[in-house]
């Protein structure tokens, strides 16, 4: 909605990186949870809880301070950024397990075969007092009610779509685009963990999902982002995404709606952890999302009252 090209403000967006410490809870996914029940959310397994995720899943205080830069982040926070980090963890995750995963790609750009580094975006395109709402695992039964709410509040969001679900409901994708929202590739079949799949399978998951989304969306559509199921980003899948013209998209706030903690808990989590320029992870697919819908009914007016504008993620 009436915002200039994200690319034109990319530098500013990147600046928020230093602030937006990753509270990447393994949202999108637990390595073992069935997609139909946990969508993004798995965060409940050790495999899914990487170091970047653990800050959010363990419920421990975030180690980041407002001025602390995240190793590997490219730029300093802009002056418009929040005075406190958005890295605050999601509220208690009783089932979260310690992670043995290697260094977080969110904190350290992943080395790539071509010598470039990739970075996982978890901040908005324009910074300032903006928020990027993202919805994963759809389209599903909750997609249309969520679109209705977004329209009611003149809000825009980014939908990280699962290819197989897109094939089942391409009309939902067309509506998403028609109403001004944007698209993100969330693999064909939401495999978890993605990194354990053979390279060719990962290419299929990422490349073919994008093609499904583009076909469904129609002429002129773009899929500028890729989000790994469960936040399972690796140098390998980030490279595959980059090769297909997509930026890896993380998040800074995971209200754990996938776990169905109750709408009030989802609302409170976002209200507690969101900082200007943040990216919020929620789900419109992967299971019963009635709590997410109820939470949005409160969060959307709250965000407006707090002076937030609805932005898209950086890198779009
Ligand atoms: Zn997911």
Short mmCIF file of C-alpha atoms and ligand atoms in Angstrom, two decimals:
data_model
loop_
_atom_site.label_atom_id
_atom_site.label_comp_id
_atom_site.label_asym_id
_atom_site.label_seq_id
_atom_site.Cartn_x
_atom_site.Cartn_y
_atom_site.Cartn_z
CA UNK A 1 0.00 0.00 0.00
CA UNK A 2 1.34 3.24 -1.05
CA UNK A 3 4.85 2.52 -0.10
CA UNK A 4 7.83 3.04 -2.29
CA UNK A 5 9.75 0.15 -3.60
CA UNK A 6 11.29 -1.83 -0.79
CA UNK A 7 14.52 -1.83 -2.74
CA UNK A 8 14.75 1.88 -2.55
CA UNK A 9 14.84 1.70 1.16
CA UNK A 10 16.79 -1.42 1.49
CA UNK A 11 19.64 0.18 3.26
CA UNK A 12 17.37 1.45 5.92
CA UNK A 13 15.74 -1.89 6.21
CA UNK A 14 19.02 -3.61 6.61
CA UNK A 15 19.87 -1.20 9.31
CA UNK A 16 17.23 -2.63 11.47
CA UNK A 17 19.00 -5.91 11.40
CA UNK A 18 21.23 -4.93 14.20
CA UNK A 19 18.26 -4.27 16.32
CA UNK A 20 16.09 -7.09 15.41
CA UNK A 21 17.77 -9.82 17.18
CA UNK A 22 16.35 -13.07 16.10
CA UNK A 23 13.69 -14.49 18.18
CA UNK A 24 13.37 -17.05 15.50
CA UNK A 25 11.61 -19.61 17.22
CA UNK A 26 11.39 -22.45 15.07
CA UNK A 27 8.14 -21.34 14.02
CA UNK A 28 7.45 -22.88 10.94
CA UNK A 29 8.28 -25.84 12.20
CA UNK A 30 9.25 -28.61 14.17
CA UNK A 31 11.34 -31.09 12.58
CA UNK A 32 9.07 -33.85 13.53
CA UNK A 33 5.69 -32.36 13.94
CA UNK A 34 3.20 -33.24 11.35
CA UNK A 35 2.49 -30.42 9.01
CA UNK A 36 -1.18 -30.75 9.47
CA UNK A 37 -0.94 -30.06 13.12
CA UNK A 38 1.97 -27.80 13.59
CA UNK A 39 2.63 -25.83 10.56
CA UNK A 40 5.36 -23.52 11.18
CA UNK A 41 5.51 -24.24 14.54
CA UNK A 42 7.66 -26.86 15.58
CA UNK A 43 9.74 -25.33 17.64
CA UNK A 44 9.14 -27.95 20.03
CA UNK A 45 11.90 -30.22 18.97
CA UNK A 46 15.56 -29.99 19.46
CA UNK A 47 16.21 -30.20 15.80
CA UNK A 48 14.01 -27.28 15.13
CA UNK A 49 15.37 -25.10 17.84
CA UNK A 50 18.55 -23.69 16.55
CA UNK A 51 20.58 -21.16 18.45
CA UNK A 52 18.76 -18.41 16.72
CA UNK A 53 15.58 -20.00 17.71
CA UNK A 54 16.50 -20.90 21.17
CA UNK A 55 16.37 -17.36 22.40
CA UNK A 56 12.75 -17.38 21.57
CA UNK A 57 11.86 -20.85 22.46
CA UNK A 58 13.49 -21.20 25.76
CA UNK A 59 11.72 -18.28 27.23
CA UNK A 60 14.97 -16.95 28.55
CA UNK A 61 15.67 -13.27 28.35
CA UNK A 62 17.16 -12.11 25.14
CA UNK A 63 20.87 -11.59 25.29
CA UNK A 64 20.71 -8.74 22.91
CA UNK A 65 20.74 -5.21 24.15
CA UNK A 66 19.30 -2.28 22.31
CA UNK A 67 22.67 -1.17 21.16
CA UNK A 68 24.24 -4.50 20.69
CA UNK A 69 24.94 -5.49 17.19
CA UNK A 70 24.41 -8.97 16.08
CA UNK A 71 27.53 -10.62 14.83
CA UNK A 72 27.41 -10.76 11.14
CA UNK A 73 24.79 -8.14 10.72
CA UNK A 74 25.79 -5.69 8.11
CA UNK A 75 24.65 -2.38 9.34
CA UNK A 76 23.92 -0.33 12.35
CA UNK A 77 20.36 0.35 13.33
CA UNK A 78 18.78 3.41 11.89
CA UNK A 79 17.90 6.27 14.13
CA UNK A 80 14.29 5.51 13.62
CA UNK A 81 14.62 2.10 15.05
CA UNK A 82 13.33 0.96 18.33
CA UNK A 83 15.12 1.78 21.48
CA UNK A 84 14.92 -1.74 22.59
CA UNK A 85 15.58 -4.96 20.83
CA UNK A 86 12.93 -6.93 19.18
CA UNK A 87 14.78 -10.01 20.02
CA UNK A 88 12.72 -10.66 23.01
CA UNK A 89 11.92 -14.28 23.17
CA UNK A 90 8.60 -15.76 22.76
CA UNK A 91 7.02 -16.62 25.97
CA UNK A 92 7.76 -19.80 27.64
CA UNK A 93 8.13 -22.78 25.52
CA UNK A 94 7.85 -25.63 27.89
CA UNK A 95 8.62 -28.13 25.25
CA UNK A 96 11.54 -26.41 23.68
CA UNK A 97 14.67 -28.42 23.84
CA UNK A 98 18.24 -27.26 23.83
CA UNK A 99 19.70 -27.02 20.45
CA UNK A 100 22.82 -28.54 19.19
CA UNK A 101 22.60 -26.87 15.88
CA UNK A 102 25.51 -24.92 14.51
CA UNK A 103 25.89 -21.22 14.33
CA UNK A 104 22.81 -19.32 13.49
CA UNK A 105 22.62 -18.16 9.94
CA UNK A 106 20.55 -15.31 11.18
CA UNK A 107 23.45 -13.97 13.10
CA UNK A 108 26.09 -14.82 10.61
CA UNK A 109 25.49 -14.51 6.94
CA UNK A 110 25.80 -17.88 5.38
CA UNK A 111 28.79 -18.40 3.19
CA UNK A 112 27.83 -19.28 -0.28
CA UNK A 113 29.47 -21.07 -3.08
CA UNK A 114 29.79 -17.95 -5.09
CA UNK A 115 31.52 -16.07 -2.37
CA UNK A 116 28.54 -13.98 -1.49
CA UNK A 117 26.84 -13.98 1.83
CA UNK A 118 23.18 -14.29 2.36
CA UNK A 119 21.24 -12.86 5.16
CA UNK A 120 17.93 -13.79 6.63
CA UNK A 121 15.65 -10.81 6.62
CA UNK A 122 13.68 -10.27 9.76
CA UNK A 123 12.88 -6.60 9.51
CA UNK A 124 10.61 -4.43 7.48
CA UNK A 125 11.40 -2.75 4.22
CA UNK A 126 10.99 0.77 5.50
CA UNK A 127 11.87 0.64 9.14
CA UNK A 128 10.42 3.27 11.37
CA UNK A 129 7.29 2.39 13.23
CA UNK A 130 6.28 -0.34 10.87
CA UNK A 131 5.46 -3.99 11.15
CA UNK A 132 5.40 -6.80 8.63
CA UNK A 133 2.79 -9.42 9.30
CA UNK A 134 3.55 -12.80 7.78
CA UNK A 135 1.33 -15.85 7.56
CA UNK A 136 2.65 -19.31 6.89
CA UNK A 137 1.50 -22.67 5.63
CA UNK A 138 -1.52 -21.61 3.68
CA UNK A 139 -3.61 -21.21 1.86
CA UNK A 140 -5.96 -22.88 4.28
CA UNK A 141 -9.39 -22.42 5.80
CA UNK A 142 -8.19 -19.44 7.80
CA UNK A 143 -6.78 -17.58 4.83
CA UNK A 144 -10.01 -15.89 3.76
CA UNK A 145 -11.08 -14.82 7.24
CA UNK A 146 -7.63 -13.37 7.73
CA UNK A 147 -7.84 -11.57 4.42
CA UNK A 148 -11.19 -10.16 5.49
CA UNK A 149 -9.63 -8.80 8.67
CA UNK A 150 -6.64 -7.35 6.88
CA UNK A 151 -8.96 -5.59 4.49
CA UNK A 152 -11.07 -4.25 7.33
CA UNK A 153 -8.01 -2.66 8.90
CA UNK A 154 -6.35 -1.66 5.65
CA UNK A 155 -3.44 -3.85 6.55
CA UNK A 156 -1.13 -5.68 4.24
CA UNK A 157 0.73 -8.85 4.89
CA UNK A 158 3.00 -11.42 3.34
CA UNK A 159 1.82 -14.97 2.83
CA UNK A 160 4.36 -17.78 2.84
CA UNK A 161 2.57 -20.39 0.82
CA UNK A 162 2.97 -24.13 0.62
CA UNK A 163 2.98 -25.35 -2.97
CA UNK A 164 0.67 -28.30 -2.41
CA UNK A 165 -1.85 -26.07 -0.68
CA UNK A 166 -1.60 -23.59 -3.51
CA UNK A 167 -2.48 -26.32 -5.97
CA UNK A 168 -5.56 -27.10 -3.90
CA UNK A 169 -6.73 -23.52 -3.66
CA UNK A 170 -5.22 -21.28 -6.33
CA UNK A 171 -8.12 -18.86 -6.01
CA UNK A 172 -6.92 -17.93 -2.55
CA UNK A 173 -3.57 -16.96 -4.01
CA UNK A 174 -5.22 -14.75 -6.57
CA UNK A 175 -7.19 -13.03 -3.85
CA UNK A 176 -4.05 -12.52 -1.77
CA UNK A 177 -2.42 -10.74 -4.66
CA UNK A 178 -5.52 -8.84 -5.71
CA UNK A 179 -5.84 -7.35 -2.26
CA UNK A 180 -2.33 -6.02 -2.22
CA UNK A 181 -0.55 -8.63 -0.19
CA UNK A 182 2.68 -10.28 -1.18
CA UNK A 183 3.89 -13.78 -1.68
CA UNK A 184 6.58 -15.92 -0.17
CA UNK A 185 7.73 -19.43 -1.09
CA UNK A 186 7.35 -21.91 1.75
CA UNK A 187 8.28 -25.07 -0.19
CA UNK A 188 6.10 -27.56 -1.98
CA UNK A 189 5.44 -29.94 0.87
CA UNK A 190 6.83 -28.30 3.98
CA UNK A 191 9.45 -30.98 4.68
CA UNK A 192 11.09 -30.86 8.05
CA UNK A 193 13.89 -30.62 8.44
CA UNK A 194 14.50 -29.32 4.99
CA UNK A 195 18.26 -29.45 5.35
CA UNK A 196 18.23 -33.24 5.67
CA UNK A 197 16.75 -33.69 2.24
CA UNK A 198 18.99 -34.35 -0.74
CA UNK A 199 20.03 -31.30 -2.65
CA UNK A 200 17.83 -32.09 -5.62
CA UNK A 201 14.84 -32.49 -3.36
CA UNK A 202 15.53 -29.14 -1.77
CA UNK A 203 15.75 -27.55 -5.20
CA UNK A 204 12.43 -29.13 -6.07
CA UNK A 205 10.81 -27.95 -2.85
CA UNK A 206 11.94 -24.40 -3.34
CA UNK A 207 11.85 -23.93 -7.09
CA UNK A 208 8.65 -25.81 -7.80
CA UNK A 209 6.76 -24.11 -5.01
CA UNK A 210 7.65 -20.79 -6.49
CA UNK A 211 6.38 -21.91 -9.86
CA UNK A 212 3.12 -23.15 -8.35
CA UNK A 213 2.61 -19.87 -6.61
CA UNK A 214 3.35 -17.88 -9.74
CA UNK A 215 0.97 -19.98 -11.80
CA UNK A 216 -1.79 -19.56 -9.28
CA UNK A 217 -1.22 -15.87 -8.79
CA UNK A 218 -1.31 -15.01 -12.43
CA UNK A 219 0.62 -12.63 -14.65
CA UNK A 220 2.77 -10.05 -13.02
CA UNK A 221 3.00 -11.74 -9.65
CA UNK A 222 6.26 -11.95 -7.80
CA UNK A 223 7.59 -14.25 -5.13
CA UNK A 224 10.50 -12.33 -3.69
CA UNK A 225 10.96 -14.30 -0.46
CA UNK A 226 11.62 -17.81 0.66
CA UNK A 227 10.97 -19.06 4.17
CA UNK A 228 12.31 -22.44 5.19
CA UNK A 229 9.89 -24.65 7.11
CA UNK A 230 10.63 -24.27 10.77
CA UNK A 231 13.11 -21.54 10.02
CA UNK A 232 15.49 -24.27 8.98
CA UNK A 233 17.71 -22.02 6.95
CA UNK A 234 21.04 -23.27 5.78
CA UNK A 235 23.64 -21.93 3.39
CA UNK A 236 22.42 -24.57 0.97
CA UNK A 237 18.76 -23.65 0.91
CA UNK A 238 19.50 -19.95 1.12
CA UNK A 239 21.63 -20.34 -1.96
CA UNK A 240 18.93 -22.25 -3.77
CA UNK A 241 16.49 -19.50 -2.89
CA UNK A 242 18.91 -16.84 -4.02
CA UNK A 243 19.49 -18.69 -7.27
CA UNK A 244 15.76 -18.43 -7.83
CA UNK A 245 15.63 -14.77 -7.05
CA UNK A 246 14.38 -14.98 -3.50
CA UNK A 247 15.49 -13.46 -0.23
CA UNK A 248 15.37 -15.67 2.84
CA UNK A 249 12.72 -14.39 5.19
CA UNK A 250 12.79 -14.98 8.91
CA UNK A 251 10.89 -13.20 11.63
CA UNK A 252 11.52 -11.26 14.81
CA UNK A 253 8.39 -12.14 16.73
CA UNK A 254 6.85 -15.58 17.03
CA UNK A 255 3.71 -15.50 19.15
CA UNK A 256 3.55 -19.25 18.82
CA UNK A 257 0.06 -19.27 17.46
CA UNK A 258 0.78 -22.71 16.04
CA UNK A 259 0.74 -24.03 19.60
CA UNK A 260 -2.76 -22.69 20.17
CA UNK A 261 -1.96 -20.99 23.46
CA UNK A 262 -5.22 -19.05 23.32
CA UNK A 263 -5.88 -15.80 21.56
CA UNK A 264 -5.07 -13.67 24.61
CA UNK A 265 -1.64 -15.26 24.85
CA UNK A 266 -0.98 -14.68 21.17
CA UNK A 267 -2.00 -11.06 21.53
CA UNK A 268 0.07 -10.55 24.65
CA UNK A 269 3.11 -12.12 23.07
CA UNK A 270 3.05 -9.78 20.12
CA UNK A 271 2.35 -6.78 22.29
CA UNK A 272 5.27 -7.66 24.52
CA UNK A 273 7.84 -8.52 21.90
CA UNK A 274 7.13 -6.44 18.85
CA UNK A 275 9.48 -3.57 18.18
CA UNK A 276 9.25 -1.12 15.32
CA UNK A 277 10.45 -2.68 12.12
CA UNK A 278 9.64 -6.17 13.27
CA UNK A 279 8.38 -9.15 11.33
CA UNK A 280 5.63 -11.15 13.01
CA UNK A 281 5.13 -14.81 12.27
CA UNK A 282 1.65 -16.26 12.35
CA UNK A 283 -0.15 -19.00 10.49
CA UNK A 284 -3.13 -19.20 8.20
CA UNK A 285 -2.58 -22.87 7.43
CA UNK A 286 -1.36 -26.08 8.93
CA UNK A 287 -4.23 -26.62 11.31
CA UNK A 288 -7.00 -24.91 13.20
CA UNK A 289 -6.12 -21.24 13.18
CA UNK A 290 -9.20 -19.89 14.89
CA UNK A 291 -7.05 -18.55 17.71
CA UNK A 292 -4.91 -16.69 15.23
CA UNK A 293 -8.01 -15.12 13.73
CA UNK A 294 -9.27 -14.09 17.15
CA UNK A 295 -5.90 -12.66 18.04
CA UNK A 296 -5.80 -10.63 14.86
CA UNK A 297 -9.13 -9.07 15.73
CA UNK A 298 -7.35 -7.53 18.70
CA UNK A 299 -3.89 -7.06 17.28
CA UNK A 300 -4.85 -5.16 14.17
CA UNK A 301 -6.61 -2.33 16.00
CA UNK A 302 -3.91 -2.38 18.64
CA UNK A 303 -1.20 -1.96 16.04
CA UNK A 304 -3.06 0.93 14.53
CA UNK A 305 -3.54 2.53 17.90
CA UNK A 306 0.16 2.15 18.55
CA UNK A 307 0.91 4.04 15.39
CA UNK A 308 2.27 1.14 13.40
CA UNK A 309 2.10 1.11 9.66
CA UNK A 310 1.83 -2.15 7.81
CA UNK A 311 4.88 -2.83 5.76
CA UNK A 312 6.40 -5.72 3.88
CA UNK A 313 9.65 -7.39 4.79
CA UNK A 314 12.89 -6.05 3.43
CA UNK A 315 14.30 -7.72 0.38
CA UNK A 316 11.08 -7.83 -1.55
ZN1 LIG B 1 5.63 -23.53 7.90
#
